[in-house]
Amino acid sequence: MCSDKENVSITNFSSSWNDGMAFCALFHHFIPNQIPFSTLDPKNREYNFRLAFTEGEKAGVTALLDVEDMVEMKNPCWMSVMTYVSLIYNHFNGIRVGGPRLPEMPSE
């Protein structure tokens, strides 16, 4: 999903996500017209996080992480990042997690 993106190397759920590029790459996979990935710079961390989280919210993904907190950290909390990445993946793949179960569809 993100392995072909320049300036993105995901090896963990912490430092690999600390410049916003991996989040932008992930959202670019699902909403490419909203994330101009080729124009992004890993040094512009705040912009990258803000773009990813804002465009994600526009697409219906609640931003579980805070831009300012992410900018402050060199190694974000891996559990928080993993939870948000799971939420993104589930949202765009139509997987509903939590809440009441939907009734089974009648078989034909």
CSV table of N, CA and C in Angstrom, one decimal:
chain,number,residue,atom,x,y,z
A,1,MET,N,0.8,-1.2,0.0
A,1,MET,CA,0.0,0.0,0.0
A,1,MET,C,0.9,1.3,0.0
A,2,CYS,N,1.9,1.3,0.9
A,2,CYS,CA,2.7,2.5,1.0
A,2,CYS,C,4.2,2.2,0.6
A,3,SER,N,4.5,1.0,0.3
A,3,SER,CA,5.9,0.7,0.1
A,3,SER,C,6.5,1.3,-1.2
A,4,ASP,N,5.7,1.7,-2.1
A,4,ASP,CA,6.2,2.3,-3.3
A,4,ASP,C,6.3,3.9,-3.2
A,5,LYS,N,6.1,4.4,-2.1
A,5,LYS,CA,6.1,5.9,-1.9
A,5,LYS,C,7.5,6.3,-1.5
A,6,GLU,N,8.0,7.4,-2.2
A,6,GLU,CA,9.3,8.0,-1.8
A,6,GLU,C,9.2,8.6,-0.4
A,7,ASN,N,10.3,8.5,0.3
A,7,ASN,CA,10.4,9.0,1.7
A,7,ASN,C,9.5,8.3,2.7
A,8,VAL,N,9.1,7.1,2.4
A,8,VAL,CA,8.2,6.3,3.3
A,8,VAL,C,8.9,4.9,3.5
A,9,SER,N,9.3,4.6,4.7
A,9,SER,CA,9.8,3.3,5.0
A,9,SER,C,9.1,2.9,6.4
A,10,ILE,N,8.2,2.0,6.3
A,10,ILE,CA,7.5,1.6,7.5
A,10,ILE,C,8.1,0.3,8.0
A,11,THR,N,8.7,0.4,9.2
A,11,THR,CA,9.3,-0.8,9.9
A,11,THR,C,8.7,-1.0,11.2
A,12,ASN,N,7.9,0.0,11.7
A,12,ASN,CA,7.3,-0.1,13.0
A,12,ASN,C,6.1,0.8,13.1
A,13,PHE,N,5.4,0.8,14.3
A,13,PHE,CA,4.3,1.7,14.5
A,13,PHE,C,4.6,2.9,15.3
A,14,SER,N,5.9,3.3,15.3
A,14,SER,CA,6.3,4.5,16.1
A,14,SER,C,7.1,5.4,15.2
A,15,SER,N,8.4,5.3,15.2
A,15,SER,CA,9.3,6.2,14.5
A,15,SER,C,9.0,6.3,13.0
A,16,SER,N,8.5,5.2,12.4
A,16,SER,CA,8.2,5.2,11.0
A,16,SER,C,7.1,6.2,10.6
A,17,TRP,N,6.3,6.6,11.6
A,17,TRP,CA,5.2,7.4,11.4
A,17,TRP,C,5.4,8.8,11.9
A,18,ASN,N,6.6,9.2,12.3
A,18,ASN,CA,6.9,10.5,13.0
A,18,ASN,C,7.0,11.7,12.1
A,19,ASP,N,6.9,11.6,10.8
A,19,ASP,CA,7.0,12.8,10.0
A,19,ASP,C,5.7,13.1,9.2
A,20,GLY,N,4.7,12.2,9.4
A,20,GLY,CA,3.5,12.4,8.7
A,20,GLY,C,3.4,11.8,7.3
A,21,MET,N,4.6,11.4,6.7
A,21,MET,CA,4.6,10.9,5.4
A,21,MET,C,3.9,9.6,5.2
A,22,ALA,N,4.0,8.7,6.2
A,22,ALA,CA,3.3,7.4,6.2
A,22,ALA,C,1.8,7.6,6.2
A,23,PHE,N,1.4,8.5,7.1
A,23,PHE,CA,-0.1,8.8,7.1
A,23,PHE,C,-0.6,9.3,5.8
A,24,CYS,N,0.2,10.2,5.2
A,24,CYS,CA,-0.2,10.8,3.9
A,24,CYS,C,-0.2,9.7,2.8
A,25,ALA,N,0.8,8.8,2.9
A,25,ALA,CA,0.9,7.7,1.9
A,25,ALA,C,-0.3,6.8,2.1
A,26,LEU,N,-0.7,6.4,3.3
A,26,LEU,CA,-1.8,5.6,3.6
A,26,LEU,C,-3.1,6.2,3.1
A,27,PHE,N,-3.3,7.5,3.4
A,27,PHE,CA,-4.6,8.2,2.9
A,27,PHE,C,-4.5,8.3,1.4
A,28,HIS,N,-3.3,8.6,0.8
A,28,HIS,CA,-3.2,8.7,-0.6
A,28,HIS,C,-3.6,7.4,-1.3
A,29,HIS,N,-3.4,6.3,-0.7
A,29,HIS,CA,-3.8,5.0,-1.3
A,29,HIS,C,-5.3,5.0,-1.5
A,30,PHE,N,-6.0,5.5,-0.5
A,30,PHE,CA,-7.5,5.4,-0.5
A,30,PHE,C,-8.2,6.7,-1.1
A,31,ILE,N,-7.6,7.8,-0.9
A,31,ILE,CA,-8.2,9.1,-1.5
A,31,ILE,C,-7.1,9.9,-2.2
A,32,PRO,N,-6.6,9.3,-3.3
A,32,PRO,CA,-5.4,9.9,-4.0
A,32,PRO,C,-5.6,11.4,-4.4
A,33,ASN,N,-6.8,11.8,-4.7
A,33,ASN,CA,-7.1,13.1,-5.2
A,33,ASN,C,-7.0,14.2,-4.1
A,34,GLN,N,-7.0,13.7,-2.8
A,34,GLN,CA,-7.0,14.6,-1.7
A,34,GLN,C,-5.6,14.8,-1.1
A,35,ILE,N,-4.7,13.9,-1.5
A,35,ILE,CA,-3.3,14.0,-0.9
A,35,ILE,C,-2.3,14.1,-2.1
A,36,PRO,N,-1.8,15.3,-2.3
A,36,PRO,CA,-0.8,15.5,-3.4
A,36,PRO,C,0.6,15.0,-2.9
A,37,PHE,N,0.7,13.7,-2.9
A,37,PHE,CA,1.8,13.0,-2.2
A,37,PHE,C,3.2,13.5,-2.8
A,38,SER,N,3.3,13.6,-4.1
A,38,SER,CA,4.6,14.0,-4.7
A,38,SER,C,5.1,15.3,-4.3
A,39,THR,N,4.2,16.2,-3.8
A,39,THR,CA,4.7,17.5,-3.4
A,39,THR,C,5.1,17.6,-1.9
A,40,LEU,N,4.9,16.5,-1.2
A,40,LEU,CA,5.2,16.6,0.3
A,40,LEU,C,6.7,16.4,0.6
A,41,ASP,N,7.0,17.1,1.7
A,41,ASP,CA,8.4,17.1,2.2
A,41,ASP,C,8.4,16.5,3.6
A,42,PRO,N,9.2,15.5,3.9
A,42,PRO,CA,9.3,14.9,5.2
A,42,PRO,C,9.7,15.9,6.3
A,43,LYS,N,10.4,17.0,5.9
A,43,LYS,CA,10.8,18.0,6.9
A,43,LYS,C,9.6,18.9,7.4
A,44,ASN,N,8.6,18.9,6.6
A,44,ASN,CA,7.4,19.7,6.9
A,44,ASN,C,6.4,18.9,7.7
A,45,ARG,N,6.8,18.4,8.8
A,45,ARG,CA,6.0,17.4,9.6
A,45,ARG,C,4.6,17.9,10.0
A,46,GLU,N,4.5,19.2,10.5
A,46,GLU,CA,3.2,19.7,10.9
A,46,GLU,C,2.3,19.7,9.7
A,47,TYR,N,2.7,20.2,8.6
A,47,TYR,CA,1.9,20.2,7.4
A,47,TYR,C,1.4,18.8,7.0
A,48,ASN,N,2.3,17.9,7.0
A,48,ASN,CA,2.0,16.5,6.6
A,48,ASN,C,0.9,15.9,7.5
A,49,PHE,N,1.1,16.1,8.8
A,49,PHE,CA,0.1,15.5,9.8
A,49,PHE,C,-1.2,16.2,9.6
A,50,ARG,N,-1.2,17.6,9.5
A,50,ARG,CA,-2.4,18.3,9.4
A,50,ARG,C,-3.2,17.9,8.1
A,51,LEU,N,-2.5,17.8,7.0
A,51,LEU,CA,-3.1,17.3,5.7
A,51,LEU,C,-3.7,16.0,5.9
A,52,ALA,N,-3.0,15.0,6.4
A,52,ALA,CA,-3.5,13.7,6.5
A,52,ALA,C,-4.7,13.6,7.4
A,53,PHE,N,-4.6,14.2,8.6
A,53,PHE,CA,-5.7,14.1,9.5
A,53,PHE,C,-6.9,14.9,9.1
A,54,THR,N,-6.7,16.0,8.4
A,54,THR,CA,-7.8,16.8,7.9
A,54,THR,C,-8.6,16.1,6.8
A,55,GLU,N,-7.8,15.6,5.8
A,55,GLU,CA,-8.4,14.9,4.7
A,55,GLU,C,-9.0,13.6,5.1
A,56,GLY,N,-8.4,13.0,6.1
A,56,GLY,CA,-9.0,11.7,6.6
A,56,GLY,C,-10.4,12.0,7.2
A,57,GLU,N,-10.5,13.1,8.0
A,57,GLU,CA,-11.7,13.5,8.6
A,57,GLU,C,-12.8,13.8,7.6
A,58,LYS,N,-12.4,14.5,6.5
A,58,LYS,CA,-13.3,14.8,5.4
A,58,LYS,C,-13.9,13.5,4.8
A,59,ALA,N,-13.0,12.5,4.8
A,59,ALA,CA,-13.5,11.2,4.2
A,59,ALA,C,-14.2,10.3,5.2
A,60,GLY,N,-14.4,10.8,6.5
A,60,GLY,CA,-15.1,10.1,7.4
A,60,GLY,C,-14.3,9.4,8.5
A,61,VAL,N,-13.0,9.6,8.5
A,61,VAL,CA,-12.2,8.9,9.5
A,61,VAL,C,-11.9,9.9,10.7
A,62,THR,N,-12.3,9.6,11.8
A,62,THR,CA,-12.1,10.4,13.0
A,62,THR,C,-10.6,10.4,13.3
A,63,ALA,N,-10.1,11.6,13.5
A,63,ALA,CA,-8.6,11.8,13.8
A,63,ALA,C,-8.4,11.5,15.2
A,64,LEU,N,-7.8,10.3,15.5
A,64,LEU,CA,-7.5,9.9,16.9
A,64,LEU,C,-6.3,10.5,17.4
A,65,LEU,N,-5.4,11.1,16.6
A,65,LEU,CA,-4.2,11.7,17.0
A,65,LEU,C,-4.2,13.2,16.8
A,66,ASP,N,-3.4,13.9,17.6
A,66,ASP,CA,-3.4,15.3,17.6
A,66,ASP,C,-2.2,15.8,16.9
A,67,VAL,N,-2.3,16.7,15.9
A,67,VAL,CA,-1.2,17.2,15.2
A,67,VAL,C,-0.1,17.7,16.1
A,68,GLU,N,-0.4,18.6,17.0
A,68,GLU,CA,0.6,19.2,17.9
A,68,GLU,C,1.4,18.1,18.7
A,69,ASP,N,0.7,17.1,19.2
A,69,ASP,CA,1.3,16.0,19.9
A,69,ASP,C,2.3,15.2,19.0
A,70,MET,N,1.8,14.9,17.8
A,70,MET,CA,2.6,14.2,16.9
A,70,MET,C,3.9,15.0,16.5
A,71,VAL,N,3.8,16.3,16.3
A,71,VAL,CA,5.0,17.1,16.0
A,71,VAL,C,6.0,17.1,17.1
A,72,GLU,N,5.5,17.1,18.4
A,72,GLU,CA,6.4,17.1,19.5
A,72,GLU,C,7.2,15.8,19.7
A,73,MET,N,6.7,14.7,19.2
A,73,MET,CA,7.3,13.4,19.5
A,73,MET,C,8.2,12.9,18.4
A,74,LYS,N,9.3,12.4,18.8
A,74,LYS,CA,10.2,11.7,17.8
A,74,LYS,C,9.7,10.3,17.6
A,75,ASN,N,9.2,9.7,18.7
A,75,ASN,CA,8.7,8.3,18.6
A,75,ASN,C,7.3,8.3,19.2
A,76,PRO,N,6.3,8.4,18.3
A,76,PRO,CA,4.9,8.4,18.8
A,76,PRO,C,4.6,7.1,19.5
A,77,CYS,N,3.6,7.1,20.3
A,77,CYS,CA,3.1,5.9,21.0
A,77,CYS,C,2.6,4.9,20.0
A,78,TRP,N,3.3,3.7,19.9
A,78,TRP,CA,3.0,2.8,18.9
A,78,TRP,C,1.5,2.3,19.0
A,79,MET,N,1.0,2.2,20.2
A,79,MET,CA,-0.4,1.7,20.3
A,79,MET,C,-1.4,2.7,19.7
A,80,SER,N,-1.1,4.0,19.9
A,80,SER,CA,-2.0,5.0,19.4
A,80,SER,C,-1.9,5.0,17.8
A,81,VAL,N,-0.7,4.9,17.3
A,81,VAL,CA,-0.6,4.9,15.9
A,81,VAL,C,-1.2,3.6,15.3
A,82,MET,N,-1.0,2.5,15.9
A,82,MET,CA,-1.6,1.2,15.4
A,82,MET,C,-3.1,1.3,15.4
A,83,THR,N,-3.7,1.9,16.5
A,83,THR,CA,-5.1,2.0,16.6
A,83,THR,C,-5.7,2.9,15.4
A,84,TYR,N,-5.0,4.0,15.2
A,84,TYR,CA,-5.4,4.9,14.1
A,84,TYR,C,-5.3,4.3,12.8
A,85,VAL,N,-4.2,3.6,12.5
A,85,VAL,CA,-4.0,2.9,11.2
A,85,VAL,C,-5.1,1.9,11.0
A,86,SER,N,-5.4,1.1,12.1
A,86,SER,CA,-6.5,0.1,12.0
A,86,SER,C,-7.8,0.8,11.7
A,87,LEU,N,-8.1,1.9,12.3
A,87,LEU,CA,-9.3,2.6,12.0
A,87,LEU,C,-9.4,3.1,10.6
A,88,ILE,N,-8.3,3.6,10.0
A,88,ILE,CA,-8.2,4.0,8.6
A,88,ILE,C,-8.5,2.8,7.7
A,89,TYR,N,-7.8,1.7,8.0
A,89,TYR,CA,-7.9,0.5,7.1
A,89,TYR,C,-9.4,0.0,7.2
A,90,ASN,N,-9.9,-0.1,8.4
A,90,ASN,CA,-11.3,-0.6,8.5
A,90,ASN,C,-12.3,0.3,7.9
A,91,HIS,N,-12.1,1.6,8.0
A,91,HIS,CA,-13.1,2.6,7.4
A,91,HIS,C,-13.1,2.4,5.9
A,92,PHE,N,-12.0,2.3,5.2
A,92,PHE,CA,-12.0,2.3,3.8
A,92,PHE,C,-12.2,0.9,3.2
A,93,ASN,N,-12.2,-0.1,4.1
A,93,ASN,CA,-12.5,-1.5,3.6
A,93,ASN,C,-13.9,-1.9,4.1
A,94,GLY,N,-14.7,-1.0,4.7
A,94,GLY,CA,-16.0,-1.3,5.0
A,94,GLY,C,-16.2,-2.2,6.2
A,95,ILE,N,-15.1,-2.2,7.1
A,95,ILE,CA,-15.2,-3.1,8.2
A,95,ILE,C,-15.7,-2.3,9.4
A,96,ARG,N,-16.8,-2.8,10.0
A,96,ARG,CA,-17.4,-2.1,11.1
A,96,ARG,C,-16.9,-2.7,12.4
A,97,VAL,N,-16.3,-1.9,13.3
A,97,VAL,CA,-15.8,-2.5,14.5
A,97,VAL,C,-16.5,-1.8,15.7
A,98,GLY,N,-16.9,-2.6,16.7
A,98,GLY,CA,-17.6,-2.0,17.8
A,98,GLY,C,-19.1,-1.8,17.5
A,99,GLY,N,-19.8,-1.4,18.5
A,99,GLY,CA,-21.3,-1.1,18.3
A,99,GLY,C,-22.1,-2.4,18.1
A,100,PRO,N,-23.4,-2.2,17.9
A,100,PRO,CA,-24.2,-3.4,17.8
A,100,PRO,C,-23.9,-4.1,16.5
A,101,ARG,N,-24.0,-5.4,16.5
A,101,ARG,CA,-23.8,-6.2,15.3
A,101,ARG,C,-25.0,-6.0,14.3
A,102,LEU,N,-24.8,-6.0,13.1
A,102,LEU,CA,-25.8,-5.9,12.1
A,102,LEU,C,-26.4,-7.3,11.9
A,103,PRO,N,-27.7,-7.4,11.7
A,103,PRO,CA,-28.4,-8.7,11.5
A,103,PRO,C,-27.8,-9.4,10.3
A,104,GLU,N,-27.8,-10.7,10.3
A,104,GLU,CA,-27.3,-11.5,9.2
A,104,GLU,C,-28.2,-11.3,8.0
A,105,MET,N,-27.7,-11.3,6.8
A,105,MET,CA,-28.5,-11.3,5.6
A,105,MET,C,-29.1,-12.6,5.3
A,106,PRO,N,-30.4,-12.7,5.0
A,106,PRO,CA,-31.0,-14.0,4.7
A,106,PRO,C,-30.3,-14.6,3.5
A,107,SER,N,-30.1,-15.9,3.5
A,107,SER,CA,-29.5,-16.6,2.4
A,107,SER,C,-30.5,-16.9,1.4
A,108,GLU,N,-30.1,-16.9,0.2
A,108,GLU,CA,-31.0,-17.2,-0.9
A,108,GLU,C,-31.0,-18.6,-1.3
